[in-house]
Coordinates of C-alpha atoms and ligand atoms in Angstrom, one line a residue:
M1 CA -76.9 86.1 -80.7
S2 CA -80.2 84.8 -79.4
L3 CA -79.0 84.8 -75.8
H4 CA -80.6 87.7 -73.8
I5 CA -79.6 88.7 -70.3
P6 CA -81.8 91.4 -68.8
F7 CA -79.0 93.3 -67.2
D8 CA -79.4 96.1 -64.8
N9 CA -76.0 97.0 -63.3
S10 CA -76.3 99.0 -60.0
Y11 CA -72.7 98.2 -58.9
A12 CA -71.3 99.9 -62.0
R13 CA -73.2 103.0 -61.0
L14 CA -71.4 103.2 -57.6
P15 CA -68.5 105.6 -57.1
A16 CA -65.6 104.8 -59.4
Q17 CA -63.2 103.9 -56.5
L18 CA -65.1 100.8 -55.6
F19 CA -64.2 98.9 -58.7
A20 CA -62.3 98.7 -61.9
S21 CA -64.0 98.6 -65.2
H22 CA -62.4 95.7 -66.9
A23 CA -63.3 93.1 -69.5
P24 CA -62.7 89.5 -69.3
T25 CA -59.8 88.1 -71.5
P26 CA -61.0 85.9 -74.4
V27 CA -59.9 82.2 -74.3
A28 CA -58.7 79.9 -77.0
T29 CA -61.5 77.3 -77.6
P30 CA -64.3 77.6 -75.1
R31 CA -66.4 74.5 -74.7
L32 CA -69.5 74.4 -72.5
V33 CA -69.3 71.5 -70.0
A34 CA -72.1 72.5 -67.7
F35 CA -75.1 74.8 -67.7
N36 CA -77.8 75.4 -65.1
H37 CA -81.0 75.9 -67.1
A38 CA -83.2 76.3 -64.0
L39 CA -81.0 79.0 -62.6
A40 CA -80.9 80.6 -66.0
A41 CA -84.6 80.9 -65.9
T42 CA -84.6 82.4 -62.4
L43 CA -82.2 85.1 -63.7
G44 CA -84.5 85.8 -66.6
L45 CA -82.2 84.6 -69.3
T46 CA -83.6 83.7 -72.7
G47 CA -82.2 82.1 -75.9
T48 CA -80.0 79.7 -73.8
D49 CA -80.3 76.9 -76.4
E50 CA -77.1 77.8 -78.5
E51 CA -74.3 76.0 -76.6
D52 CA -71.6 77.8 -78.6
T53 CA -73.0 81.2 -77.6
L54 CA -73.1 80.0 -74.0
A55 CA -69.5 78.9 -74.2
Q56 CA -68.5 82.3 -75.7
V57 CA -70.3 84.4 -73.2
F58 CA -69.5 82.2 -70.1
S59 CA -65.9 82.0 -70.9
G60 CA -65.6 85.8 -71.2
S61 CA -64.7 85.5 -74.8
V62 CA -67.8 87.5 -75.9
I63 CA -69.4 90.3 -73.9
P64 CA -73.1 90.0 -74.0
P65 CA -75.2 93.1 -74.7
G66 CA -75.9 95.1 -71.5
A67 CA -73.0 93.7 -69.5
E68 CA -70.6 96.3 -67.9
P69 CA -67.8 94.0 -66.8
L70 CA -65.9 95.1 -63.7
A71 CA -63.6 93.8 -61.0
Q72 CA -64.7 94.6 -57.4
L73 CA -62.4 96.2 -54.9
Y74 CA -62.0 94.7 -51.4
A75 CA -59.5 93.8 -48.7
G76 CA -59.6 91.4 -45.9
H77 CA -58.2 89.6 -42.9
Q78 CA -56.6 86.4 -44.1
F79 CA -56.1 83.9 -41.3
G80 CA -56.4 86.9 -38.9
H81 CA -53.8 89.0 -40.8
W82 CA -54.8 92.2 -42.5
N83 CA -54.3 92.3 -46.2
P84 CA -55.0 95.8 -47.6
N85 CA -54.9 94.8 -51.2
L86 CA -57.2 92.1 -52.5
G87 CA -60.1 92.6 -54.9
D88 CA -61.4 90.3 -57.8
G89 CA -58.0 89.1 -59.1
R90 CA -59.6 86.5 -61.3
A91 CA -63.3 87.2 -61.1
I92 CA -65.1 89.7 -63.2
L93 CA -68.7 90.8 -62.7
L94 CA -70.6 90.8 -65.9
G95 CA -73.5 92.6 -64.4
E96 CA -76.8 91.9 -62.5
A97 CA -79.9 90.2 -63.7
N98 CA -83.1 89.9 -61.8
G99 CA -81.3 91.1 -58.7
Y100 CA -78.5 88.6 -59.0
D101 CA -74.8 89.2 -59.7
I102 CA -73.5 87.1 -62.7
Q103 CA -69.7 86.8 -62.2
L104 CA -67.1 84.9 -64.2
K105 CA -64.4 83.3 -62.1
G106 CA -61.1 82.6 -63.9
A107 CA -61.8 85.2 -66.6
G108 CA -58.3 86.6 -66.8
R109 CA -56.1 89.1 -65.0
T110 CA -57.6 92.3 -63.6
P111 CA -56.0 95.3 -61.9
Y112 CA -56.3 93.4 -58.7
S113 CA -54.5 90.3 -59.8
R114 CA -51.2 91.0 -58.1
S115 CA -48.9 88.1 -59.1
G116 CA -51.8 85.8 -60.1
D117 CA -52.7 84.7 -63.6
G118 CA -56.4 85.5 -63.3
R119 CA -57.2 81.9 -64.3
A120 CA -58.7 78.9 -62.8
W121 CA -58.2 75.2 -63.6
L122 CA -61.0 72.7 -64.2
G123 CA -60.7 70.9 -60.9
P124 CA -61.7 73.8 -58.5
V125 CA -64.3 75.0 -61.1
L126 CA -66.2 71.7 -61.1
R127 CA -65.6 71.4 -57.3
E128 CA -67.4 74.7 -56.8
Y129 CA -70.0 73.9 -59.3
V130 CA -70.9 70.6 -57.6
L131 CA -70.5 71.9 -53.9
S132 CA -72.4 75.1 -54.3
E133 CA -75.3 73.5 -56.1
A134 CA -75.3 70.6 -53.4
M135 CA -75.5 73.3 -50.7
H136 CA -78.4 74.9 -52.4
A137 CA -80.2 71.6 -52.6
L138 CA -79.5 71.1 -48.9
G139 CA -81.3 74.4 -48.3
V140 CA -78.2 76.3 -47.3
P141 CA -77.9 80.0 -48.6
T142 CA -75.2 80.0 -51.0
T143 CA -73.8 81.4 -54.3
R144 CA -74.9 79.3 -57.2
A145 CA -73.3 77.9 -60.3
L146 CA -74.7 78.9 -63.8
A147 CA -72.1 77.5 -66.1
A148 CA -68.7 75.9 -66.5
V149 CA -66.6 76.3 -69.6
E150 CA -63.4 74.6 -70.5
T151 CA -61.1 77.2 -72.1
G152 CA -58.9 75.0 -74.2
E153 CA -55.9 76.7 -72.6
E154 CA -53.5 75.4 -70.1
V155 CA -53.1 76.8 -66.6
F156 CA -49.9 76.2 -64.6
R157 CA -50.2 75.1 -61.0
E158 CA -46.9 73.2 -60.4
T159 CA -48.0 71.2 -63.5
A160 CA -50.0 72.1 -66.6
L161 CA -53.7 71.6 -66.0
P162 CA -56.9 72.3 -68.2
G163 CA -58.2 75.8 -67.7
A164 CA -61.8 76.6 -67.0
V165 CA -64.1 79.4 -66.1
L166 CA -67.0 79.2 -63.6
T167 CA -70.0 81.5 -63.8
R168 CA -71.0 82.2 -60.2
V169 CA -74.4 83.8 -59.2
A170 CA -75.0 85.5 -55.9
T171 CA -77.5 88.1 -54.6
S172 CA -74.3 90.1 -54.4
H173 CA -70.6 89.7 -53.9
I174 CA -70.3 92.4 -51.2
R175 CA -68.1 91.0 -48.5
V176 CA -66.9 92.2 -45.0
G177 CA -63.7 93.0 -46.8
T178 CA -65.6 95.4 -49.2
F179 CA -66.4 97.6 -46.2
Q180 CA -63.1 97.1 -44.7
I181 CA -61.0 98.5 -47.5
L182 CA -63.0 101.8 -47.6
A183 CA -62.8 102.2 -43.9
A184 CA -59.1 101.5 -43.9
R185 CA -58.7 104.2 -46.6
Q186 CA -60.8 106.6 -44.6
D187 CA -63.0 106.9 -47.8
I188 CA -66.1 108.0 -46.1
T189 CA -67.8 108.9 -49.4
G190 CA -67.2 105.4 -50.8
L191 CA -68.2 103.8 -47.5
Q192 CA -71.4 105.7 -47.4
A193 CA -72.3 104.7 -50.9
L194 CA -71.5 101.1 -50.3
F195 CA -73.6 101.2 -47.1
E196 CA -76.6 102.7 -48.9
H197 CA -76.3 100.2 -51.8
T198 CA -76.1 97.3 -49.4
L199 CA -79.4 98.5 -47.6
T200 CA -81.1 98.8 -51.0
R201 CA -80.0 95.5 -52.3
H202 CA -80.2 93.3 -49.1
F203 CA -81.8 95.0 -46.2
P204 CA -84.4 97.6 -47.4
D205 CA -85.9 97.7 -43.8
A206 CA -82.6 98.6 -42.1
T207 CA -82.2 102.3 -41.2
G208 CA -78.7 102.7 -39.9
P209 CA -75.3 100.9 -39.5
V210 CA -76.4 99.2 -36.3
D211 CA -79.4 97.9 -38.0
L212 CA -77.2 96.6 -40.9
L213 CA -74.7 95.0 -38.5
D214 CA -77.7 93.3 -36.6
A215 CA -79.2 92.1 -39.9
V216 CA -75.8 90.6 -41.2
I217 CA -75.3 89.0 -37.8
A218 CA -78.6 87.4 -37.8
R219 CA -78.0 85.9 -41.3
Q220 CA -74.5 84.7 -40.5
A221 CA -75.5 83.2 -37.3
E222 CA -78.1 81.2 -39.0
L223 CA -75.7 80.3 -41.9
I224 CA -72.9 79.0 -39.6
A225 CA -75.4 76.9 -37.5
H226 CA -76.7 75.5 -40.8
W227 CA -73.1 74.5 -41.9
M228 CA -72.5 72.9 -38.6
S229 CA -75.7 70.9 -38.8
I230 CA -74.6 69.2 -42.1
G231 CA -71.0 68.8 -41.2
F232 CA -69.7 71.5 -43.6
I233 CA -66.3 73.0 -43.1
H234 CA -65.7 76.2 -45.1
G235 CA -62.0 76.1 -44.7
V236 CA -61.1 79.7 -45.5
M237 CA -63.4 82.0 -43.5
N238 CA -61.3 85.1 -44.1
T239 CA -63.2 88.4 -43.9
D240 CA -63.0 88.7 -47.8
N241 CA -64.8 85.4 -48.0
C242 CA -67.7 86.4 -45.7
A243 CA -70.7 87.7 -47.7
I244 CA -72.9 90.5 -46.3
S245 CA -75.9 88.7 -47.9
G246 CA -75.4 85.6 -45.6
E247 CA -74.7 83.4 -48.5
T248 CA -71.9 80.7 -48.5
I249 CA -69.2 82.1 -50.7
D250 CA -65.9 81.0 -52.0
Y251 CA -65.7 77.2 -52.3
G252 CA -62.1 76.7 -52.0
P253 CA -60.7 74.1 -49.7
C254 CA -64.2 73.5 -48.2
A255 CA -65.4 70.0 -47.5
F256 CA -68.0 67.9 -45.8
M257 CA -66.8 65.8 -42.9
D258 CA -67.0 62.1 -43.3
S259 CA -66.2 60.7 -39.8
Y260 CA -66.9 63.2 -37.1
H261 CA -64.4 65.0 -35.2
P262 CA -64.8 68.7 -34.0
N263 CA -61.2 69.5 -34.8
T264 CA -61.5 68.4 -38.4
V265 CA -59.5 70.5 -40.9
F266 CA -59.1 69.8 -44.6
S267 CA -57.5 72.9 -46.0
S268 CA -53.8 72.5 -46.7
I269 CA -53.0 76.1 -45.8
D270 CA -54.9 76.1 -42.5
R271 CA -52.0 74.8 -40.4
Q272 CA -53.2 76.2 -37.0
G273 CA -56.7 74.8 -37.5
R274 CA -58.1 78.4 -37.3
Y275 CA -61.0 77.3 -39.5
A276 CA -61.6 73.9 -38.0
Y277 CA -65.2 72.6 -38.0
A278 CA -65.8 73.5 -34.3
N279 CA -64.1 76.9 -34.6
Q280 CA -66.5 78.2 -37.2
P281 CA -69.0 79.8 -34.7
D282 CA -66.2 81.8 -33.0
I283 CA -64.6 82.9 -36.3
V284 CA -67.8 84.3 -37.7
V285 CA -68.2 86.4 -34.6
W286 CA -64.6 87.7 -35.1
N287 CA -65.5 88.5 -38.7
M288 CA -68.6 90.4 -37.6
A289 CA -66.4 92.4 -35.2
Q290 CA -64.3 93.4 -38.2
L291 CA -67.5 94.5 -40.0
A292 CA -68.5 96.5 -37.0
T293 CA -65.1 98.3 -37.0
A294 CA -65.5 99.1 -40.6
L295 CA -68.9 100.7 -40.0
V296 CA -67.8 102.9 -37.1
P297 CA -66.8 105.8 -39.4
L298 CA -70.5 106.0 -40.7
M299 CA -71.8 106.8 -37.1
P300 CA -71.9 110.5 -36.0
D301 CA -71.3 109.6 -32.4
Q302 CA -68.4 107.1 -32.4
D303 CA -68.5 106.3 -28.8
A304 CA -72.2 105.5 -28.9
A305 CA -71.5 103.4 -32.1
I306 CA -68.9 101.3 -30.4
K307 CA -71.2 100.7 -27.5
A308 CA -74.1 99.6 -29.7
F309 CA -71.8 97.5 -32.0
T310 CA -70.2 95.9 -28.9
R311 CA -73.6 94.8 -27.6
S312 CA -74.5 93.3 -31.0
I313 CA -71.2 91.4 -31.3
H314 CA -71.6 90.1 -27.7
A315 CA -75.0 88.9 -28.3
M316 CA -74.0 86.8 -31.3
P317 CA -72.7 83.7 -29.8
A318 CA -76.1 83.1 -28.1
L319 CA -77.8 83.6 -31.4
I320 CA -75.6 81.0 -33.1
H321 CA -76.1 78.6 -30.2
H322 CA -79.8 79.1 -30.4
S323 CA -79.9 78.2 -34.2
W324 CA -77.4 75.3 -33.6
L325 CA -79.7 73.8 -30.8
R326 CA -82.8 74.2 -33.0
R327 CA -81.1 72.4 -35.9
F328 CA -79.5 69.7 -33.8
R329 CA -82.7 69.0 -32.0
A330 CA -84.4 68.4 -35.3
K331 CA -81.5 66.1 -36.2
I332 CA -82.5 63.9 -33.3
G333 CA -86.2 64.2 -34.1
L334 CA -87.2 66.9 -31.7
N335 CA -89.4 69.8 -32.6
T336 CA -90.2 70.8 -29.1
A337 CA -87.6 72.1 -26.5
R338 CA -86.9 70.6 -23.2
D339 CA -84.1 70.8 -20.6
G340 CA -81.7 68.0 -21.2
D341 CA -82.0 68.0 -25.0
E342 CA -78.6 69.7 -25.3
T343 CA -77.0 67.1 -23.2
L344 CA -78.6 64.4 -25.4
I345 CA -77.2 66.1 -28.4
T346 CA -73.7 66.6 -27.2
G347 CA -73.7 63.0 -25.7
L348 CA -74.2 61.7 -29.2
L349 CA -71.6 63.9 -30.7
T350 CA -69.0 63.0 -28.1
L351 CA -69.6 59.3 -28.8
M352 CA -69.4 59.9 -32.5
A353 CA -66.1 61.7 -32.1
Q354 CA -64.7 59.0 -29.8
Q355 CA -65.6 56.3 -32.3
G356 CA -65.1 58.3 -35.6
A357 CA -68.6 57.6 -36.6
D358 CA -69.7 59.0 -40.0
F359 CA -71.4 62.3 -39.4
T360 CA -74.0 62.1 -42.2
N361 CA -74.7 58.5 -42.0
T362 CA -75.1 58.3 -38.2
F363 CA -77.8 61.1 -38.1
R364 CA -79.5 59.6 -41.2
A365 CA -79.6 56.3 -39.5
L366 CA -81.5 57.8 -36.6
V367 CA -84.5 58.0 -38.8
N368 CA -85.2 54.3 -38.7
D369 CA -83.3 53.8 -35.4
S370 CA -80.3 51.9 -36.9
A371 CA -77.6 54.2 -35.9
G372 CA -76.0 51.5 -33.8
D373 CA -74.4 50.1 -37.0
Q374 CA -72.3 53.2 -37.1
F375 CA -70.5 52.5 -33.9
V376 CA -67.8 50.0 -33.1
D377 CA -68.8 50.1 -29.3
R378 CA -72.4 49.4 -29.8
P379 CA -73.3 49.1 -26.1
A380 CA -72.0 52.7 -25.6
Y381 CA -74.4 53.8 -28.4
E382 CA -77.3 51.8 -26.8
D383 CA -76.7 53.6 -23.5
W384 CA -77.1 56.8 -25.3
A385 CA -80.1 55.7 -27.4
R386 CA -82.3 54.5 -24.5
P387 CA -82.9 57.9 -23.1
W388 CA -83.2 59.3 -26.6
R389 CA -86.0 56.8 -27.5
D390 CA -87.8 57.7 -24.2
R391 CA -87.6 61.4 -25.2
L392 CA -88.9 60.7 -28.6
E393 CA -91.9 58.9 -27.1
Q394 CA -92.9 62.2 -25.6
E395 CA -92.5 64.1 -28.8
P396 CA -95.7 65.1 -30.6
G397 CA -95.9 65.0 -34.4
D398 CA -93.8 62.9 -36.6
P399 CA -90.2 62.7 -35.4
Q400 CA -89.1 60.5 -38.3
A401 CA -90.2 63.2 -40.7
T402 CA -88.3 65.8 -38.7
M403 CA -85.2 63.8 -38.9
R404 CA -85.5 63.0 -42.6
A405 CA -85.8 66.7 -43.3
A406 CA -82.8 67.6 -41.1
N407 CA -80.4 64.7 -41.9
P408 CA -79.5 64.4 -45.6
A409 CA -78.7 61.0 -47.0
L410 CA -76.3 62.4 -49.5
I411 CA -73.6 65.0 -49.2
A412 CA -70.8 65.8 -51.7
R413 CA -68.2 63.5 -50.3
N414 CA -64.7 64.5 -50.9
H415 CA -63.5 61.3 -52.4
R416 CA -66.4 61.4 -54.9
V417 CA -65.7 65.0 -55.8
E418 CA -62.0 64.0 -56.4
Q419 CA -63.0 61.0 -58.4
M420 CA -65.3 63.3 -60.5
I421 CA -62.6 65.8 -61.2
Q422 CA -60.1 63.1 -62.2
A423 CA -62.7 61.7 -64.7
A424 CA -63.6 65.1 -66.1
V425 CA -59.9 66.0 -66.7
A426 CA -59.7 62.7 -68.6
G427 CA -62.7 63.9 -70.6
D428 CA -65.4 61.8 -68.9
Y429 CA -68.2 63.9 -67.5
T430 CA -70.4 60.8 -66.5
P431 CA -69.5 61.0 -62.7
F432 CA -70.1 64.8 -62.7
T433 CA -73.6 64.4 -64.2
R434 CA -74.4 61.6 -61.9
L435 CA -73.1 63.5 -58.8
M436 CA -75.2 66.5 -59.8
T437 CA -78.3 64.4 -60.3
A438 CA -77.9 62.6 -56.9
L439 CA -77.1 65.7 -55.0
A440 CA -80.1 67.6 -56.3
T441 CA -82.3 65.7 -53.9
P442 CA -80.2 64.9 -50.9
Y443 CA -83.0 64.2 -48.4
D444 CA -84.6 61.5 -50.6
A445 CA -83.7 57.9 -50.1
P446 CA -80.6 57.4 -52.1
G447 CA -81.9 54.4 -54.2
A448 CA -79.6 53.8 -57.1
F449 CA -77.1 56.3 -55.6
S450 CA -76.5 54.5 -52.4
D451 CA -72.8 54.0 -53.4
L452 CA -72.5 57.8 -53.1
A453 CA -73.6 57.5 -49.4
R454 CA -70.7 55.2 -48.5
P455 CA -67.9 56.8 -46.6
P456 CA -64.4 56.6 -48.2
S457 CA -62.3 53.5 -47.8
E458 CA -58.9 54.0 -46.4
D459 CA -57.2 54.5 -49.9
E460 CA -60.1 56.7 -51.0
R461 CA -59.9 59.2 -48.1
V462 CA -58.9 62.7 -49.0
Q463 CA -56.8 64.1 -46.3
R464 CA -56.1 67.6 -47.7
T465 CA -58.0 70.1 -49.9
F466 CA -56.5 73.1 -51.7
C467 CA -57.5 76.6 -52.6
G468 CA -58.5 77.0 -56.2
T469 CA -55.5 79.2 -57.0
Ligands
LIG1 P1 -59.4 83.3 -52.6 O1 -58.5 82.4 -51.9 O2 -60.1 82.7 -53.8 O3 -60.5 83.9 -51.6 O4 -58.6 84.5 -53.2 C1 -57.9 85.4 -52.4 C2 -57.4 86.6 -53.2 O5 -56.5 86.1 -54.3 C3 -58.5 87.3 -54.0 O6 -58.2 88.6 -54.1 C4 -58.4 86.6 -55.4 O7 -59.0 87.4 -56.4 C5 -57.0 86.4 -55.5 N1 -56.6 85.3 -56.5 C6 -56.9 84.0 -56.2 N2 -56.5 83.2 -57.2 C7 -55.9 84.1 -58.2 C8 -55.5 84.0 -59.5 N3 -55.3 82.8 -60.1 N4 -55.1 85.1 -60.2 C9 -55.3 86.3 -59.6 N5 -55.8 86.5 -58.4 C10 -56.1 85.5 -57.7
LIG2 MG1 -62.0 84.9 -51.9

């Protein structure tokens, strides 16, 4: 085969209890439906011109030279409840190239599959492909999508659906839950090995567990503020879906909001709204507290550890708020900080919530001061806009450029993603290709893609999203 992947597999060299060596299960008739050539180049892949080879490798049917396939062990708190037994139940890490994990998702059963079939269907595979690449184009740290392959097999989810495999790329797949499971098992050797590996891979300047926690907190605080600033709702922020690297991971029931409301929830399984839009900053702090707990056994003096970790956790809400304020200032055109800015921001958000204004389009319309169109009660908006315009007058630089860079014109709207999936299932990949092209430059004027900026009509609105299982 001409395909070459420059593997160097550091995870496979970790203590054996951290993973299960396990090969993907071959599929019937793999067919490549998407491949990310730019990302492949970043990973150092060569010989990527044979579609058939790509389909074989990225469906898990052929193991490429140098790969050491394995399923990673982890646990996690799901909706606040401890689940001691998780792990890659349908994902298999092929290995690492140029410092990135290359992982197949939907590649068959593993020792951690429990009652699952180890498979994925085409819908969630394309959903993750589009959403993760859209997030990347928006500038948000995220796992990436390298390939999508239809398997030619059926997957059963209440009904028979076309099977698919997604190749996901991340700087690593180490999660809060990866630490948690070793701490819970009191496996100090494993925990220490994972800790050292994590420092080498992500935080070479960190020296101890407190440093590590602070570094992860800093990245997660920035990440969540970033999500908030683009109206992104992850939907399933369990500790096993919270990456140490600070990348967005696990695109299950996630969604971008259309009309703004802080309590928005899409996930069909989030009945209490634990992972609602406005709860995300609190939840990530909770997740970091679970990471801190898992790191305690690594500290020689546990009382001192608890004191230091507690300080770090207590400092996190202010960090998130600081990033949030910086990002939302930019969204209304402000690079400088003044008293009263936050009131201005929350004033607009309150108005948007009251009137169900479209999150993305309202902020984008601020660029040319046309946001009044987004409100039913226009005078109420004008009352907000007058002091805002006065504040902009005093702003040095180019507020319009600031807003254009902070307020995307295009997001992956739910109804467009659903339409894209329905078309692909019927064999038409035109909407997928078009969505991918449009979402690659979300801050540009949408031009020929202006239909993709339109909010859903009543009958297009997606009320619920589902996990990929
Ligand atoms: P997720 O909701 O994708 O974060 O997955 C939660 C847990 O369920 C992880 O341990 C997954 O590996 C596992 N899982 C999800 N879907 C499947 C499946 N189809 N087969 C086996 N395990 C699965
Ligand atoms: Mg997960």
